[in-house]
mmCIF file of C-alpha atoms in Angstrom:
data_model
loop_
_atom_site.group_PDB
_atom_site.id
_atom_site.type_symbol
_atom_site.label_atom_id
_atom_site.label_comp_id
_atom_site.label_asym_id
_atom_site.label_seq_id
_atom_site.Cartn_x
_atom_site.Cartn_y
_atom_site.Cartn_z
ATOM 1 C CA LEU A 1 91.989 64.227 118.735
ATOM 2 C CA SER A 2 92.725 64.520 122.448
ATOM 3 C CA THR A 3 96.404 63.768 121.727
ATOM 4 C CA CYS A 4 96.703 66.840 119.452
ATOM 5 C CA HIS A 5 97.963 70.359 120.103
ATOM 6 C CA PRO A 6 95.192 72.776 121.198
ATOM 7 C CA ASP A 7 95.534 74.758 117.941
ATOM 8 C CA LEU A 8 94.815 71.611 115.915
ATOM 9 C CA ILE A 9 91.874 70.763 118.153
ATOM 10 C CA GLN A 10 90.474 74.246 117.503
ATOM 11 C CA LEU A 11 90.971 73.797 113.733
ATOM 12 C CA VAL A 12 89.279 70.390 113.709
ATOM 13 C CA LYS A 13 86.314 71.722 115.670
ATOM 14 C CA ILE A 14 85.821 74.567 113.169
ATOM 15 C CA VAL A 15 86.003 72.173 110.207
ATOM 16 C CA ALA A 16 83.558 69.816 111.946
ATOM 17 C CA VAL A 17 80.995 72.641 112.242
ATOM 18 C CA HIS A 18 80.786 72.670 108.439
ATOM 19 C CA MET A 19 81.030 68.975 107.598
ATOM 20 C CA PRO A 20 81.315 65.571 109.219
ATOM 21 C CA ILE A 21 84.916 64.410 109.545
ATOM 22 C CA THR A 22 86.849 61.419 110.793
ATOM 23 C CA ILE A 23 90.051 61.712 112.805
ATOM 24 C CA LEU A 24 92.459 59.088 111.500
ATOM 25 C CA CYS A 25 95.508 59.815 113.638
ATOM 26 C CA GLY A 26 96.914 62.255 116.181
ATOM 27 C CA HIS A 27 99.960 61.281 118.249
ATOM 28 C CA ARG A 28 102.048 58.302 117.106
ATOM 29 C CA ASP A 29 104.450 56.496 119.395
ATOM 30 C CA GLY A 30 107.780 55.117 118.179
ATOM 31 C CA LEU A 31 106.439 51.804 116.928
ATOM 32 C CA GLU A 32 103.450 53.350 115.135
ATOM 33 C CA GLN A 33 105.700 55.909 113.432
ATOM 34 C CA HIS A 34 108.262 53.299 112.433
ATOM 35 C CA LEU A 35 105.498 51.167 110.902
ATOM 36 C CA ALA A 36 104.137 54.193 109.000
ATOM 37 C CA PHE A 37 107.672 54.879 107.741
ATOM 38 C CA THR A 38 108.512 51.318 106.699
ATOM 39 C CA SER A 39 105.132 50.870 104.985
ATOM 40 C CA GLY A 40 105.662 54.042 102.918
ATOM 41 C CA LYS A 41 102.850 56.007 104.572
ATOM 42 C CA SER A 42 105.368 58.484 106.002
ATOM 43 C CA LYS A 43 108.695 59.810 104.743
ATOM 44 C CA LEU A 44 109.916 60.332 108.314
ATOM 45 C CA ASP A 45 110.943 57.732 110.869
ATOM 46 C CA TYR A 46 110.544 58.191 114.623
ATOM 47 C CA PRO A 47 111.067 60.746 116.235
ATOM 48 C CA ASN A 48 111.111 63.117 113.258
ATOM 49 C CA SER A 49 107.386 63.354 112.423
ATOM 50 C CA LYS A 50 105.197 66.069 113.885
ATOM 51 C CA HIS A 51 102.916 63.189 114.917
ATOM 52 C CA ASN A 52 105.611 62.168 117.422
ATOM 53 C CA SER A 53 105.472 65.250 119.659
ATOM 54 C CA ASN A 54 103.219 65.242 122.679
ATOM 55 C CA PRO A 55 100.832 66.875 122.142
ATOM 56 C CA SER A 56 100.899 65.987 118.467
ATOM 57 C CA ARG A 57 101.631 68.857 116.084
ATOM 58 C CA ALA A 58 99.967 66.893 113.265
ATOM 59 C CA VAL A 59 96.566 65.381 112.685
ATOM 60 C CA ASP A 60 95.307 63.108 109.929
ATOM 61 C CA MET A 61 91.638 63.659 109.146
ATOM 62 C CA ALA A 62 89.210 63.030 106.334
ATOM 63 C CA PRO A 63 85.734 64.114 105.305
ATOM 64 C CA THR A 64 83.055 61.572 106.194
ATOM 65 C CA PRO A 65 82.127 59.586 104.249
ATOM 66 C CA TYR A 66 85.228 59.530 102.126
ATOM 67 C CA ASN A 67 86.626 57.504 99.309
ATOM 68 C CA PRO A 68 90.445 57.484 99.376
ATOM 69 C CA THR A 69 90.480 57.290 95.578
ATOM 70 C CA ASP A 70 88.257 60.370 95.108
ATOM 71 C CA LEU A 71 91.142 62.799 94.631
ATOM 72 C CA ARG A 72 88.921 65.706 93.653
ATOM 73 C CA HIS A 73 86.972 65.504 96.895
ATOM 74 C CA LEU A 74 90.123 65.132 99.003
ATOM 75 C CA LEU A 75 91.829 68.063 97.258
ATOM 76 C CA SER A 76 88.766 70.226 97.920
ATOM 77 C CA PHE A 77 88.733 69.115 101.544
ATOM 78 C CA GLY A 78 92.407 70.032 101.939
ATOM 79 C CA GLY A 79 91.777 73.488 100.557
ATOM 80 C CA PHE A 80 88.813 73.960 102.884
ATOM 81 C CA VAL A 81 90.870 72.971 105.941
ATOM 82 C CA LEU A 82 93.678 75.349 104.919
ATOM 83 C CA GLY A 83 91.113 78.130 104.515
ATOM 84 C CA CYS A 84 89.786 77.478 108.025
ATOM 85 C CA ALA A 85 93.360 77.504 109.375
ATOM 86 C CA SER A 86 93.981 80.849 107.688
ATOM 87 C CA VAL A 87 90.839 82.351 109.246
ATOM 88 C CA LEU A 88 92.083 81.163 112.664
ATOM 89 C CA GLY A 89 95.527 82.670 112.011
ATOM 90 C CA LEU A 90 97.220 79.262 112.071
ATOM 91 C CA SER A 91 100.164 78.383 109.856
ATOM 92 C CA VAL A 92 99.300 74.861 108.693
ATOM 93 C CA ARG A 93 101.011 72.723 106.090
ATOM 94 C CA TRP A 94 99.003 70.107 104.210
ATOM 95 C CA GLY A 95 100.271 66.802 102.847
ATOM 96 C CA GLY A 96 98.635 67.611 99.508
ATOM 97 C CA SER A 97 100.908 70.636 98.975
ATOM 98 C CA TRP A 98 104.114 70.175 100.965
ATOM 99 C CA SER A 99 105.821 73.208 99.449
ATOM 100 C CA ARG A 100 102.783 75.455 100.080
ATOM 101 C CA LEU A 101 102.624 76.239 96.381
ATOM 102 C CA PRO A 102 99.176 77.108 95.009
ATOM 103 C CA ALA A 103 99.034 73.861 93.026
ATOM 104 C CA PRO A 104 98.888 70.631 95.008
ATOM 105 C CA VAL A 105 101.319 67.802 94.453
ATOM 106 C CA ASP A 106 100.378 65.220 91.853
ATOM 107 C CA PRO A 107 99.213 62.327 94.059
ATOM 108 C CA LEU A 108 99.820 59.890 91.229
ATOM 109 C CA LYS A 109 103.513 60.861 90.867
ATOM 110 C CA ASP A 110 104.644 62.577 94.063
ATOM 111 C CA PHE A 111 104.476 61.570 97.704
ATOM 112 C CA SER A 112 101.271 63.007 99.055
ATOM 113 C CA ASP A 113 99.360 62.553 102.255
ATOM 114 C CA LEU A 114 95.997 64.128 101.556
ATOM 115 C CA PHE A 115 94.776 63.428 105.093
ATOM 116 C CA HIS A 116 97.744 65.095 106.862
ATOM 117 C CA PHE A 117 97.701 68.588 108.386
ATOM 118 C CA GLU A 118 100.518 69.914 110.576
ATOM 119 C CA LEU A 119 101.369 73.070 112.468
ATOM 120 C CA GLU A 120 104.332 74.784 110.873
ATOM 121 C CA THR A 121 105.518 76.588 113.960
#
């Protein structure tokens, strides 16, 4: 978390007041981003991800405990985080709804990253 932008740190702290969470990733260096890209966990290679800025403009986090196959729980978590961001006045994009449409992507068909939250500005 310490590698993240102060706005993301503020968001994570607000979310953590309401539920236990795990930080999965903040800043990624070139090698880490390239590995995420080549393994299919990211659509962007280094230096094009918001994880690559310093401080990181993206954070990957999950509710604790979490089951990566429990889509319903992860979709609810994403909505909760976006709601907290809205209350803070932050423009945040979530990997479960890249286009910011009301309906999330279909994680079984589309590329989704239900743990990913990034500052849009």
